[in-house]
PDB file of C-alpha atoms in Angstrom:
ATOM      1  CA  UNK U   2      -0.191   0.246   0.242  1.00 58.00           C
ATOM      2  CA  UNK U   3       2.495   2.565   0.985  1.00 74.00           C
ATOM      3  CA  UNK U   4       4.503   1.460  -2.135  1.00 80.00           C
ATOM      4  CA  UNK U   5       1.145   2.168  -4.507  1.00 81.00           C
ATOM      5  CA  UNK U   6       0.715   5.511  -3.104  1.00 78.00           C
ATOM      6  CA  UNK U   7       4.465   6.782  -3.389  1.00 83.00           C
ATOM      7  CA  UNK U   8       4.077   5.580  -7.249  1.00 85.00           C
ATOM      8  CA  UNK U   9       0.897   7.815  -7.198  1.00 86.00           C
ATOM      9  CA  UNK U  10       2.318  10.539  -5.840  1.00 85.00           C
ATOM     10  CA  UNK U  11       5.480  10.173  -8.416  1.00 88.00           C
ATOM     11  CA  UNK U  12       3.095   9.902 -11.161  1.00 89.00           C
ATOM     12  CA  UNK U  13       0.869  12.608 -10.330  1.00 85.00           C
ATOM     13  CA  UNK U  14       4.388  15.210  -9.883  1.00 84.00           C
ATOM     14  CA  UNK U  15       5.481  13.717 -13.091  1.00 88.00           C
ATOM     15  CA  UNK U  16       2.162  15.291 -14.233  1.00 86.00           C
ATOM     16  CA  UNK U  17       1.874  18.510 -12.348  1.00 84.00           C
ATOM     17  CA  UNK U  18       5.859  19.275 -13.648  1.00 83.00           C
ATOM     18  CA  UNK U  19       5.316  18.233 -17.089  1.00 87.00           C
ATOM     19  CA  UNK U  20       8.458  15.918 -17.651  1.00 89.00           C
ATOM     20  CA  UNK U  21       7.955  16.037 -21.036  1.00 89.00           C
ATOM     21  CA  UNK U  22       9.304  19.569 -20.880  1.00 92.00           C
ATOM     22  CA  UNK U  23      12.692  18.818 -19.366  1.00 93.00           C
ATOM     23  CA  UNK U  24      13.388  15.109 -21.645  1.00 94.00           C
ATOM     24  CA  UNK U  25      13.103  17.637 -24.588  1.00 95.00           C
ATOM     25  CA  UNK U  26      15.680  20.092 -23.106  1.00 95.00           C
ATOM     26  CA  UNK U  27      17.411  16.959 -22.389  1.00 96.00           C
ATOM     27  CA  UNK U  28      17.350  15.365 -25.902  1.00 96.00           C
ATOM     28  CA  UNK U  29      18.287  19.334 -27.112  1.00 97.00           C
ATOM     29  CA  UNK U  30      21.275  18.599 -24.617  1.00 96.00           C
ATOM     30  CA  UNK U  31      22.279  15.800 -25.931  1.00 97.00           C
ATOM     31  CA  UNK U  32      22.661  17.098 -29.695  1.00 97.00           C
ATOM     32  CA  UNK U  33      24.882  19.697 -28.544  1.00 96.00           C
ATOM     33  CA  UNK U  34      27.138  17.753 -26.770  1.00 96.00           C
ATOM     34  CA  UNK U  35      27.254  15.709 -29.914  1.00 95.00           C
ATOM     35  CA  UNK U  36      27.855  18.733 -31.885  1.00 95.00           C
ATOM     36  CA  UNK U  37      31.039  19.717 -29.463  1.00 93.00           C
ATOM     37  CA  UNK U  38      32.187  15.757 -29.412  1.00 91.00           C
ATOM     38  CA  UNK U  39      32.135  15.787 -33.392  1.00 90.00           C
ATOM     39  CA  UNK U  40      33.969  19.581 -33.416  1.00 90.00           C
ATOM     40  CA  UNK U  41      36.703  18.915 -30.824  1.00 86.00           C
ATOM     41  CA  UNK U  42      38.832  16.532 -33.340  1.00 85.00           C
ATOM     42  CA  UNK U  43      38.183  18.895 -36.047  1.00 84.00           C
ATOM     43  CA  UNK U  44      39.878  21.858 -33.765  1.00 83.00           C
ATOM     44  CA  UNK U  45      42.104  19.869 -32.960  1.00 77.00           C
ATOM     45  CA  UNK U  46      43.047  18.915 -36.476  1.00 75.00           C
ATOM     46  CA  UNK U  47      43.084  22.568 -36.966  1.00 75.00           C
ATOM     47  CA  UNK U  48      45.813  23.942 -34.017  1.00 75.00           C
ATOM     48  CA  UNK U  49      48.016  20.632 -34.419  1.00 73.00           C
ATOM     49  CA  UNK U  50      47.420  18.819 -31.413  1.00 68.00           C
ATOM     50  CA  UNK U  51      46.325  15.359 -30.115  1.00 64.00           C
ATOM     51  CA  UNK U  52      44.283  14.318 -27.552  1.00 68.00           C
ATOM     52  CA  UNK U  53      41.355  13.021 -28.793  1.00 72.00           C
ATOM     53  CA  UNK U  54      42.888  10.348 -30.715  1.00 75.00           C
ATOM     54  CA  UNK U  55      40.855   7.591 -29.712  1.00 82.00           C
ATOM     55  CA  UNK U  56      37.420   6.182 -28.647  1.00 87.00           C
ATOM     56  CA  UNK U  57      38.793   5.688 -25.417  1.00 87.00           C
ATOM     57  CA  UNK U  58      39.521   9.948 -24.853  1.00 85.00           C
ATOM     58  CA  UNK U  59      36.541  10.617 -27.040  1.00 89.00           C
ATOM     59  CA  UNK U  60      34.257   8.239 -24.204  1.00 92.00           C
ATOM     60  CA  UNK U  61      35.136   9.961 -21.590  1.00 89.00           C
ATOM     61  CA  UNK U  62      34.908  13.348 -22.905  1.00 89.00           C
ATOM     62  CA  UNK U  63      31.452  12.623 -23.587  1.00 93.00           C
ATOM     63  CA  UNK U  64      30.971  11.112 -20.137  1.00 93.00           C
ATOM     64  CA  UNK U  65      32.191  14.140 -18.740  1.00 90.00           C
ATOM     65  CA  UNK U  66      29.711  16.309 -20.742  1.00 93.00           C
ATOM     66  CA  UNK U  67      26.828  14.098 -19.770  1.00 95.00           C
ATOM     67  CA  UNK U  68      27.370  13.698 -16.151  1.00 93.00           C
ATOM     68  CA  UNK U  69      28.104  18.021 -15.767  1.00 92.00           C
ATOM     69  CA  UNK U  70      25.140  18.739 -17.696  1.00 95.00           C
ATOM     70  CA  UNK U  71      22.941  16.208 -16.030  1.00 96.00           C
ATOM     71  CA  UNK U  72      24.103  17.316 -12.310  1.00 94.00           C
ATOM     72  CA  UNK U  73      22.947  21.127 -13.180  1.00 94.00           C
ATOM     73  CA  UNK U  74      19.682  19.463 -14.378  1.00 95.00           C
ATOM     74  CA  UNK U  75      18.998  18.368 -10.985  1.00 95.00           C
ATOM     75  CA  UNK U  76      19.603  21.214  -9.469  1.00 94.00           C
ATOM     76  CA  UNK U  77      17.127  22.763 -12.004  1.00 94.00           C
ATOM     77  CA  UNK U  78      14.909  19.832 -11.054  1.00 94.00           C
ATOM     78  CA  UNK U  79      15.631  20.713  -7.263  1.00 94.00           C
ATOM     79  CA  UNK U  80      14.495  24.529  -7.824  1.00 92.00           C
ATOM     80  CA  UNK U  81      11.256  23.642  -9.702  1.00 90.00           C
ATOM     81  CA  UNK U  82      10.385  20.624  -7.919  1.00 89.00           C
ATOM     82  CA  UNK U  83      10.785  21.902  -3.964  1.00 87.00           C
ATOM     83  CA  UNK U  84      12.465  25.513  -4.212  1.00 88.00           C
ATOM     84  CA  UNK U  85       9.592  27.331  -5.855  1.00 85.00           C
ATOM     85  CA  UNK U  86       6.708  25.606  -4.571  1.00 81.00           C
ATOM     86  CA  UNK U  87       8.079  26.934  -1.044  1.00 78.00           C
ATOM     87  CA  UNK U  88       8.548  30.420  -2.770  1.00 78.00           C
ATOM     88  CA  UNK U  89       5.347  29.924  -4.558  1.00 76.00           C
ATOM     89  CA  UNK U  90       3.454  29.338  -1.317  1.00 70.00           C
ATOM     90  CA  UNK U  91       1.875  25.660  -3.556  1.00 70.00           C
ATOM     91  CA  UNK U  92       3.577  23.639  -0.730  1.00 67.00           C
ATOM     92  CA  UNK U  93       1.374  24.735   1.621  1.00 62.00           C
ATOM     93  CA  UNK U  94      -1.944  23.152  -0.334  1.00 63.00           C
ATOM     94  CA  UNK U  95      -0.006  19.764  -1.218  1.00 61.00           C
ATOM     95  CA  UNK U  96       0.641  19.565   2.854  1.00 61.00           C
ATOM     96  CA  UNK U  97      -2.941  20.090   3.299  1.00 63.00           C
ATOM     97  CA  UNK U  98      -3.520  16.736   1.972  1.00 63.00           C
ATOM     98  CA  UNK U  99      -3.617  13.292   3.877  1.00 63.00           C
ATOM     99  CA  UNK U 100      -0.755  12.546   2.866  1.00 70.00           C
ATOM    100  CA  UNK U 101       2.714  12.151   4.883  1.00 75.00           C
ATOM    101  CA  UNK U 102       4.993  15.731   3.686  1.00 74.00           C
ATOM    102  CA  UNK U 103       7.755  13.234   4.346  1.00 79.00           C
ATOM    103  CA  UNK U 104       6.531  11.037   1.144  1.00 82.00           C
ATOM    104  CA  UNK U 105       5.755  13.943  -1.005  1.00 82.00           C
ATOM    105  CA  UNK U 106       9.054  15.442  -0.796  1.00 85.00           C
ATOM    106  CA  UNK U 107      10.488  11.312  -1.216  1.00 88.00           C
ATOM    107  CA  UNK U 108       8.276  11.337  -3.898  1.00 89.00           C
ATOM    108  CA  UNK U 109      10.188  14.745  -5.438  1.00 91.00           C
ATOM    109  CA  UNK U 110      13.525  13.385  -4.599  1.00 93.00           C
ATOM    110  CA  UNK U 111      13.402   9.668  -6.535  1.00 94.00           C
ATOM    111  CA  UNK U 112      12.172  11.059  -9.559  1.00 94.00           C
ATOM    112  CA  UNK U 113      14.530  14.223  -9.624  1.00 95.00           C
ATOM    113  CA  UNK U 114      17.661  11.263  -8.828  1.00 95.00           C
ATOM    114  CA  UNK U 115      16.263   9.277 -11.484  1.00 95.00           C
ATOM    115  CA  UNK U 116      16.061  11.362 -14.103  1.00 96.00           C
ATOM    116  CA  UNK U 117      20.364  12.265 -13.799  1.00 96.00           C
ATOM    117  CA  UNK U 118      20.721   8.843 -13.441  1.00 97.00           C
ATOM    118  CA  UNK U 119      18.799   7.446 -16.208  1.00 96.00           C
ATOM    119  CA  UNK U 120      19.781  10.603 -18.664  1.00 96.00           C
ATOM    120  CA  UNK U 121      23.289  10.183 -17.840  1.00 97.00           C
ATOM    121  CA  UNK U 122      23.383   6.656 -19.210  1.00 97.00           C
ATOM    122  CA  UNK U 123      20.949   7.080 -21.788  1.00 97.00           C
ATOM    123  CA  UNK U 124      23.073  10.246 -22.967  1.00 97.00           C
ATOM    124  CA  UNK U 125      26.221   7.867 -23.000  1.00 97.00           C
ATOM    125  CA  UNK U 126      24.874   5.758 -25.179  1.00 96.00           C
ATOM    126  CA  UNK U 127      22.849   7.765 -27.816  1.00 96.00           C
ATOM    127  CA  UNK U 128      25.849   9.946 -28.049  1.00 96.00           C
ATOM    128  CA  UNK U 129      28.142   7.194 -27.916  1.00 94.00           C
ATOM    129  CA  UNK U 130      26.744   5.301 -30.514  1.00 94.00           C
ATOM    130  CA  UNK U 131      25.761   8.967 -32.801  1.00 95.00           C
ATOM    131  CA  UNK U 132      29.891   9.673 -32.546  1.00 94.00           C
ATOM    132  CA  UNK U 133      31.199   6.474 -33.716  1.00 92.00           C
ATOM    133  CA  UNK U 134      28.552   6.409 -36.575  1.00 93.00           C
ATOM    134  CA  UNK U 135      29.437   9.534 -37.634  1.00 92.00           C
ATOM    135  CA  UNK U 136      33.122   8.699 -36.999  1.00 90.00           C
ATOM    136  CA  UNK U 137      33.070   5.915 -39.575  1.00 88.00           C
ATOM    137  CA  UNK U 138      32.284   8.466 -42.005  1.00 90.00           C
ATOM    138  CA  UNK U 139      34.246  10.944 -41.403  1.00 84.00           C
ATOM    139  CA  UNK U 140      37.375   9.233 -39.691  1.00 84.00           C
ATOM    140  CA  UNK U 141      38.215  11.960 -36.882  1.00 85.00           C
ATOM    141  CA  UNK U 142      40.485   8.505 -35.978  1.00 82.00           C
ATOM    142  CA  UNK U 143      40.909   5.088 -37.366  1.00 79.00           C
ATOM    143  CA  UNK U 144      41.998   3.292 -34.257  1.00 79.00           C
ATOM    144  CA  UNK U 145      39.077   0.230 -33.590  1.00 84.00           C
ATOM    145  CA  UNK U 146      37.020   0.519 -30.892  1.00 86.00           C
ATOM    146  CA  UNK U 147      37.660  -2.779 -28.303  1.00 87.00           C
ATOM    147  CA  UNK U 148      35.381  -4.705 -26.484  1.00 88.00           C
ATOM    148  CA  UNK U 149      37.037  -4.421 -23.690  1.00 89.00           C
ATOM    149  CA  UNK U 150      37.057  -0.964 -23.454  1.00 88.00           C
ATOM    150  CA  UNK U 151      32.730  -0.985 -23.559  1.00 90.00           C
ATOM    151  CA  UNK U 152      32.518  -3.281 -21.140  1.00 92.00           C
ATOM    152  CA  UNK U 153      35.062  -1.205 -18.749  1.00 91.00           C
ATOM    153  CA  UNK U 154      33.630   2.094 -20.140  1.00 92.00           C
ATOM    154  CA  UNK U 155      30.215   0.810 -19.380  1.00 94.00           C
ATOM    155  CA  UNK U 156      30.575   0.244 -15.157  1.00 93.00           C
ATOM    156  CA  UNK U 157      32.067   3.583 -15.161  1.00 91.00           C
ATOM    157  CA  UNK U 158      28.829   4.780 -16.634  1.00 94.00           C
ATOM    158  CA  UNK U 159      27.103   3.059 -14.842  1.00 94.00           C
ATOM    159  CA  UNK U 160      28.793   4.266 -11.410  1.00 93.00           C
ATOM    160  CA  UNK U 161      28.938   8.214 -12.375  1.00 91.00           C
ATOM    161  CA  UNK U 162      25.265   7.949 -13.235  1.00 94.00           C
ATOM    162  CA  UNK U 163      24.641   6.655  -9.810  1.00 94.00           C
ATOM    163  CA  UNK U 164      27.214   8.617  -8.234  1.00 92.00           C
ATOM    164  CA  UNK U 165      26.220  12.140  -9.350  1.00 93.00           C
ATOM    165  CA  UNK U 166      22.189  11.273  -8.362  1.00 94.00           C
ATOM    166  CA  UNK U 167      22.998  11.314  -5.256  1.00 93.00           C
ATOM    167  CA  UNK U 168      25.563  14.036  -5.526  1.00 92.00           C
ATOM    168  CA  UNK U 169      22.819  16.083  -7.854  1.00 93.00           C
ATOM    169  CA  UNK U 170      20.583  16.666  -4.180  1.00 93.00           C
ATOM    170  CA  UNK U 171      23.418  18.469  -2.348  1.00 92.00           C
ATOM    171  CA  UNK U 172      22.370  22.054  -3.910  1.00 92.00           C
ATOM    172  CA  UNK U 173      19.229  20.968  -1.958  1.00 90.00           C
ATOM    173  CA  UNK U 174      20.690  21.675   1.444  1.00 89.00           C
ATOM    174  CA  UNK U 175      22.133  25.599  -0.297  1.00 90.00           C
ATOM    175  CA  UNK U 176      18.646  26.150  -1.490  1.00 87.00           C
ATOM    176  CA  UNK U 177      16.552  25.050   1.367  1.00 85.00           C
ATOM    177  CA  UNK U 178      18.657  27.553   3.400  1.00 85.00           C
ATOM    178  CA  UNK U 179      16.322  30.605   2.199  1.00 79.00           C
ATOM    179  CA  UNK U 180      14.764  29.100  -0.728  1.00 83.00           C
ATOM    180  CA  UNK U 181      16.474  30.603  -3.384  1.00 88.00           C
ATOM    181  CA  UNK U 182      15.815  28.939  -6.719  1.00 89.00           C
ATOM    182  CA  UNK U 183      19.091  30.851  -7.776  1.00 91.00           C
ATOM    183  CA  UNK U 184      21.538  29.405  -5.583  1.00 91.00           C
ATOM    184  CA  UNK U 185      19.945  26.180  -5.992  1.00 92.00           C
ATOM    185  CA  UNK U 186      21.184  26.321  -9.543  1.00 92.00           C
ATOM    186  CA  UNK U 187      24.443  28.431  -8.827  1.00 93.00           C
ATOM    187  CA  UNK U 188      25.510  25.618  -6.681  1.00 92.00           C
ATOM    188  CA  UNK U 189      24.932  22.573  -8.582  1.00 93.00           C
ATOM    189  CA  UNK U 190      27.129  24.589 -10.904  1.00 92.00           C
ATOM    190  CA  UNK U 191      29.819  24.834  -8.773  1.00 91.00           C
ATOM    191  CA  UNK U 192      29.732  21.707  -8.125  1.00 89.00           C
ATOM    192  CA  UNK U 193      30.397  20.627 -10.878  1.00 89.00           C
ATOM    193  CA  UNK U 194      33.042  23.339 -11.970  1.00 86.00           C
ATOM    194  CA  UNK U 195      34.436  22.076  -9.113  1.00 82.00           C
ATOM    195  CA  UNK U 196      34.051  18.339  -9.022  1.00 80.00           C
ATOM    196  CA  UNK U 197      33.945  17.959 -12.620  1.00 71.00           C
ATOM    197  CA  UNK U 198      36.698  20.182 -13.595  1.00 65.00           C
ATOM    198  CA  UNK U 199      39.475  18.542 -15.737  1.00 62.00           C
ATOM    199  CA  UNK U 200      42.892  18.929 -16.330  1.00 60.00           C
ATOM    200  CA  UNK U 201      44.427  16.469 -19.028  1.00 54.00           C
ATOM    201  CA  UNK U 202      43.244  13.121 -18.117  1.00 58.00           C
ATOM    202  CA  UNK U 203      43.000  13.882 -14.407  1.00 61.00           C
ATOM    203  CA  UNK U 204      39.607  15.084 -12.763  1.00 68.00           C
ATOM    204  CA  UNK U 205      38.730  14.854  -9.323  1.00 69.00           C
ATOM    205  CA  UNK U 206      35.742  12.516 -10.261  1.00 75.00           C
ATOM    206  CA  UNK U 207      38.335  10.203 -10.886  1.00 71.00           C
ATOM    207  CA  UNK U 208      39.268   9.486  -7.516  1.00 74.00           C
ATOM    208  CA  UNK U 209      36.155   7.215  -7.114  1.00 78.00           C
ATOM    209  CA  UNK U 210      36.335   7.867  -3.079  1.00 81.00           C
ATOM    210  CA  UNK U 211      35.383  12.045  -4.260  1.00 82.00           C
ATOM    211  CA  UNK U 212      32.093  11.148  -5.972  1.00 84.00           C
ATOM    212  CA  UNK U 213      31.696   8.067  -3.859  1.00 86.00           C
ATOM    213  CA  UNK U 214      31.701  10.616  -0.564  1.00 88.00           C
ATOM    214  CA  UNK U 215      29.990  13.552  -2.212  1.00 85.00           C
ATOM    215  CA  UNK U 216      26.893  11.396  -3.310  1.00 90.00           C
ATOM    216  CA  UNK U 217      27.222  10.192   0.449  1.00 92.00           C
ATOM    217  CA  UNK U 218      26.462  13.311   1.492  1.00 91.00           C
ATOM    218  CA  UNK U 219      23.423  14.275  -1.282  1.00 91.00           C
ATOM    219  CA  UNK U 220      21.531  11.387   0.496  1.00 90.00           C
ATOM    220  CA  UNK U 221      22.257  12.648   3.812  1.00 91.00           C
ATOM    221  CA  UNK U 222      21.109  15.338   3.373  1.00 88.00           C
ATOM    222  CA  UNK U 223      17.781  14.292   1.289  1.00 86.00           C
ATOM    223  CA  UNK U 224      17.149  11.995   4.290  1.00 87.00           C
ATOM    224  CA  UNK U 225      17.519  14.938   6.699  1.00 87.00           C
ATOM    225  CA  UNK U 226      15.472  17.207   4.178  1.00 79.00           C
ATOM    226  CA  UNK U 227      12.823  14.289   4.430  1.00 75.00           C
ATOM    227  CA  UNK U 228      13.366  13.532   8.166  1.00 78.00           C
ATOM    228  CA  UNK U 229      12.955  17.244   9.086  1.00 71.00           C
ATOM    229  CA  UNK U 230       9.801  17.868   7.322  1.00 68.00           C
ATOM    230  CA  UNK U 231       6.905  16.897   8.919  1.00 57.00           C
ATOM    231  CA  UNK U 232       8.761  19.225  12.234  1.00 59.00           C
ATOM    232  CA  UNK U 233       8.977  22.080   9.840  1.00 57.00           C
ATOM    233  CA  UNK U 234       6.927  25.387   9.762  1.00 49.00           C
ATOM    234  CA  UNK U 235       6.012  26.344   6.292  1.00 48.00           C
ATOM    235  CA  UNK U 236       4.663  29.464   7.185  1.00 48.00           C
TER     236      UNK U 236
END
Protein backbone atom coordinates (compact mmCIF):
# COMPACT_ATOMS: atom_id res chain seq x y z
CA UNK A 1 0.00 0.00 0.00
CA UNK A 2 2.85 2.38 0.91
CA UNK A 3 4.63 1.68 -2.37
CA UNK A 4 1.43 2.09 -4.40
CA UNK A 5 0.75 5.45 -2.79
CA UNK A 6 4.32 6.58 -3.46
CA UNK A 7 4.05 5.55 -7.11
CA UNK A 8 0.81 7.53 -7.42
CA UNK A 9 2.54 10.58 -5.95
CA UNK A 10 5.41 10.18 -8.42
CA UNK A 11 2.96 9.94 -11.31
CA UNK A 12 1.11 13.06 -10.14
CA UNK A 13 4.38 14.99 -9.77
CA UNK A 14 5.46 14.00 -13.27
CA UNK A 15 2.14 15.16 -14.67
CA UNK A 16 2.04 18.39 -12.65
CA UNK A 17 5.54 19.49 -13.60
CA UNK A 18 5.22 18.32 -17.23
CA UNK A 19 8.31 16.13 -17.26
CA UNK A 20 8.06 15.90 -21.06
CA UNK A 21 9.46 19.44 -21.20
CA UNK A 22 12.57 18.35 -19.31
CA UNK A 23 12.93 15.28 -21.53
CA UNK A 24 12.86 17.56 -24.57
CA UNK A 25 15.50 19.77 -22.95
CA UNK A 26 17.61 16.66 -22.33
CA UNK A 27 17.30 15.70 -26.00
CA UNK A 28 18.43 19.17 -27.07
CA UNK A 29 21.36 18.92 -24.64
CA UNK A 30 22.28 15.58 -26.21
CA UNK A 31 22.32 17.13 -29.68
CA UNK A 32 24.55 19.97 -28.47
CA UNK A 33 26.94 17.54 -26.76
CA UNK A 34 27.14 15.43 -29.93
CA UNK A 35 27.99 18.52 -31.99
CA UNK A 36 30.69 19.47 -29.47
CA UNK A 37 32.08 15.91 -29.56
CA UNK A 38 32.34 16.08 -33.35
CA UNK A 39 33.91 19.54 -33.32
CA UNK A 40 36.64 18.68 -30.81
CA UNK A 41 38.75 16.43 -33.11
CA UNK A 42 38.25 18.91 -35.99
CA UNK A 43 39.52 21.81 -33.89
CA UNK A 44 42.44 19.70 -32.74
CA UNK A 45 43.44 18.99 -36.32
CA UNK A 46 43.38 22.70 -37.12
CA UNK A 47 45.51 23.50 -34.07
CA UNK A 48 47.80 20.46 -34.51
CA UNK A 49 46.92 19.08 -31.08
CA UNK A 50 46.68 15.38 -30.31
CA UNK A 51 44.43 14.73 -27.32
CA UNK A 52 41.27 13.18 -28.79
CA UNK A 53 43.10 10.53 -30.75
CA UNK A 54 40.89 7.52 -30.03
CA UNK A 55 37.48 6.41 -28.83
CA UNK A 56 38.72 6.02 -25.27
CA UNK A 57 39.48 9.72 -24.85
CA UNK A 58 36.34 10.79 -26.69
CA UNK A 59 34.01 8.57 -24.68
CA UNK A 60 35.58 9.85 -21.46
CA UNK A 61 34.81 13.40 -22.61
CA UNK A 62 31.24 12.44 -23.53
CA UNK A 63 30.72 10.98 -20.06
CA UNK A 64 32.20 14.14 -18.52
CA UNK A 65 29.84 16.36 -20.51
CA UNK A 66 26.78 14.23 -19.75
CA UNK A 67 27.63 14.07 -16.06
CA UNK A 68 28.12 17.81 -15.73
CA UNK A 69 25.03 18.65 -17.76
CA UNK A 70 22.65 16.50 -15.76
CA UNK A 71 24.02 17.40 -12.35
CA UNK A 72 23.05 20.95 -13.26
CA UNK A 73 19.71 19.57 -14.49
CA UNK A 74 19.27 18.06 -11.02
CA UNK A 75 19.73 21.52 -9.52
CA UNK A 76 17.11 22.91 -11.89
CA UNK A 77 14.67 20.12 -10.97
CA UNK A 78 15.24 20.70 -7.25
CA UNK A 79 14.55 24.39 -7.77
CA UNK A 80 11.38 23.66 -9.74
CA UNK A 81 9.98 20.69 -7.82
CA UNK A 82 10.79 21.86 -4.28
CA UNK A 83 12.25 25.35 -3.79
CA UNK A 84 9.91 27.11 -6.20
CA UNK A 85 6.89 25.47 -4.55
CA UNK A 86 7.97 26.86 -1.19
CA UNK A 87 8.37 30.34 -2.69
CA UNK A 88 4.99 30.21 -4.47
CA UNK A 89 3.25 28.73 -1.39
CA UNK A 90 2.01 25.74 -3.41
CA UNK A 91 3.81 23.50 -0.92
CA UNK A 92 1.23 24.69 1.66
CA UNK A 93 -1.53 23.14 -0.44
CA UNK A 94 0.37 19.88 -0.90
CA UNK A 95 0.90 19.56 2.85
CA UNK A 96 -2.85 19.93 3.44
CA UNK A 97 -3.47 16.62 1.68
CA UNK A 98 -4.06 13.58 3.92
CA UNK A 99 -0.62 12.29 2.96
CA UNK A 100 2.54 12.46 5.04
CA UNK A 101 4.80 15.30 4.04
CA UNK A 102 7.73 12.92 3.97
CA UNK A 103 6.18 10.91 1.15
CA UNK A 104 5.57 14.04 -0.89
CA UNK A 105 9.20 15.14 -0.63
CA UNK A 106 10.46 11.57 -1.15
CA UNK A 107 8.46 11.29 -4.38
CA UNK A 108 10.04 14.50 -5.67
CA UNK A 109 13.58 13.41 -4.76
CA UNK A 110 13.09 9.99 -6.38
CA UNK A 111 12.08 11.70 -9.62
CA UNK A 112 15.09 14.03 -9.52
CA UNK A 113 17.64 11.29 -8.77
CA UNK A 114 16.09 8.87 -11.29
CA UNK A 115 16.07 11.53 -14.00
CA UNK A 116 19.74 12.30 -13.33
CA UNK A 117 20.80 8.64 -13.38
CA UNK A 118 18.79 7.66 -16.45
CA UNK A 119 19.76 10.78 -18.40
CA UNK A 120 23.49 10.24 -17.88
CA UNK A 121 23.32 6.56 -18.86
CA UNK A 122 21.07 7.12 -21.89
CA UNK A 123 23.06 10.16 -23.04
CA UNK A 124 26.31 8.19 -22.99
CA UNK A 125 24.67 5.45 -25.07
CA UNK A 126 23.05 7.80 -27.58
CA UNK A 127 25.95 10.22 -28.02
CA UNK A 128 28.56 7.46 -28.01
CA UNK A 129 26.65 5.43 -30.62
CA UNK A 130 26.00 8.49 -32.79
CA UNK A 131 29.64 9.54 -32.63
CA UNK A 132 30.74 6.02 -33.57
CA UNK A 133 28.48 6.16 -36.63
CA UNK A 134 29.68 9.64 -37.62
CA UNK A 135 33.32 8.66 -37.15
CA UNK A 136 32.88 5.70 -39.50
CA UNK A 137 32.11 8.28 -42.17
CA UNK A 138 34.22 11.29 -41.13
CA UNK A 139 37.24 9.25 -39.92
CA UNK A 140 38.25 11.56 -37.08
CA UNK A 141 40.49 8.71 -35.95
CA UNK A 142 41.01 5.20 -37.22
CA UNK A 143 41.92 3.24 -34.07
CA UNK A 144 39.27 0.53 -33.54
CA UNK A 145 36.81 0.50 -30.65
CA UNK A 146 37.71 -2.45 -28.43
CA UNK A 147 35.08 -4.54 -26.67
CA UNK A 148 37.20 -4.64 -23.53
CA UNK A 149 37.05 -0.86 -23.31
CA UNK A 150 33.29 -0.87 -23.94
CA UNK A 151 32.66 -3.19 -20.99
CA UNK A 152 34.98 -1.23 -18.72
CA UNK A 153 33.50 2.08 -19.82
CA UNK A 154 29.96 0.78 -19.23
CA UNK A 155 30.85 0.11 -15.59
CA UNK A 156 32.41 3.58 -15.33
CA UNK A 157 29.29 5.20 -16.75
CA UNK A 158 27.00 3.31 -14.37
CA UNK A 159 29.12 4.29 -11.38
CA UNK A 160 29.35 7.94 -12.43
CA UNK A 161 25.59 8.07 -13.08
CA UNK A 162 24.84 6.53 -9.70
CA UNK A 163 27.25 8.87 -7.91
CA UNK A 164 25.86 11.86 -9.80
CA UNK A 165 22.29 10.93 -8.82
CA UNK A 166 23.28 11.31 -5.18
CA UNK A 167 25.72 14.15 -5.69
CA UNK A 168 23.06 16.12 -7.58
CA UNK A 169 20.99 16.38 -4.39
CA UNK A 170 23.61 18.51 -2.58
CA UNK A 171 22.19 21.82 -3.95
CA UNK A 172 19.00 21.00 -2.01
CA UNK A 173 20.83 22.00 1.19
CA UNK A 174 21.85 25.43 -0.13
CA UNK A 175 18.48 26.08 -1.76
CA UNK A 176 16.53 25.25 1.39
CA UNK A 177 18.48 27.70 3.57
CA UNK A 178 16.66 30.72 2.16
CA UNK A 179 14.29 28.94 -0.22
CA UNK A 180 16.26 30.45 -3.11
CA UNK A 181 15.98 29.18 -6.69
CA UNK A 182 19.10 31.03 -7.96
CA UNK A 183 21.17 29.70 -5.04
CA UNK A 184 20.09 26.15 -5.84
CA UNK A 185 21.05 26.38 -9.50
CA UNK A 186 24.30 28.29 -8.91
CA UNK A 187 25.40 25.77 -6.27
CA UNK A 188 24.87 22.92 -8.76
CA UNK A 189 26.99 24.77 -11.35
CA UNK A 190 29.74 25.38 -8.80
CA UNK A 191 29.61 21.73 -7.79
CA UNK A 192 30.13 20.64 -11.38
CA UNK A 193 32.94 23.15 -11.93
CA UNK A 194 34.80 21.85 -8.87
CA UNK A 195 34.22 18.09 -9.11
CA UNK A 196 33.90 17.78 -12.87
CA UNK A 197 36.76 20.00 -13.96
CA UNK A 198 39.37 18.11 -15.96
CA UNK A 199 43.09 18.66 -16.39
CA UNK A 200 44.15 16.35 -19.17
CA UNK A 201 43.08 12.88 -18.09
CA UNK A 202 42.70 13.83 -14.44
CA UNK A 203 39.65 15.14 -12.59
CA UNK A 204 38.48 14.91 -9.00
CA UNK A 205 35.74 12.57 -10.21
CA UNK A 206 38.42 10.04 -11.16
CA UNK A 207 39.28 9.62 -7.48
CA UNK A 208 36.49 7.16 -6.63
CA UNK A 209 36.36 8.18 -2.97
CA UNK A 210 35.43 11.79 -3.85
CA UNK A 211 32.26 11.22 -5.94
CA UNK A 212 31.27 8.33 -3.66
CA UNK A 213 31.61 10.53 -0.57
CA UNK A 214 29.75 13.42 -2.19
CA UNK A 215 26.98 11.05 -3.27
CA UNK A 216 26.61 9.91 0.34
CA UNK A 217 26.53 13.56 1.42
CA UNK A 218 23.76 14.23 -1.10
CA UNK A 219 21.74 11.25 0.11
CA UNK A 220 22.27 12.34 3.73
CA UNK A 221 20.98 15.83 2.87
CA UNK A 222 17.92 14.23 1.25
CA UNK A 223 17.40 12.05 4.34
CA UNK A 224 17.62 15.04 6.70
CA UNK A 225 15.22 17.02 4.52
CA UNK A 226 12.70 14.18 4.53
CA UNK A 227 13.10 13.49 8.25
CA UNK A 228 12.67 17.11 9.34
CA UNK A 229 9.84 18.03 7.00
CA UNK A 230 7.14 16.85 9.43
CA UNK A 231 8.44 19.27 12.07
CA UNK A 232 9.00 22.20 9.76
CA UNK A 233 6.74 25.21 9.95
CA UNK A 234 6.10 25.99 6.31
CA UNK A 235 4.72 29.40 7.25
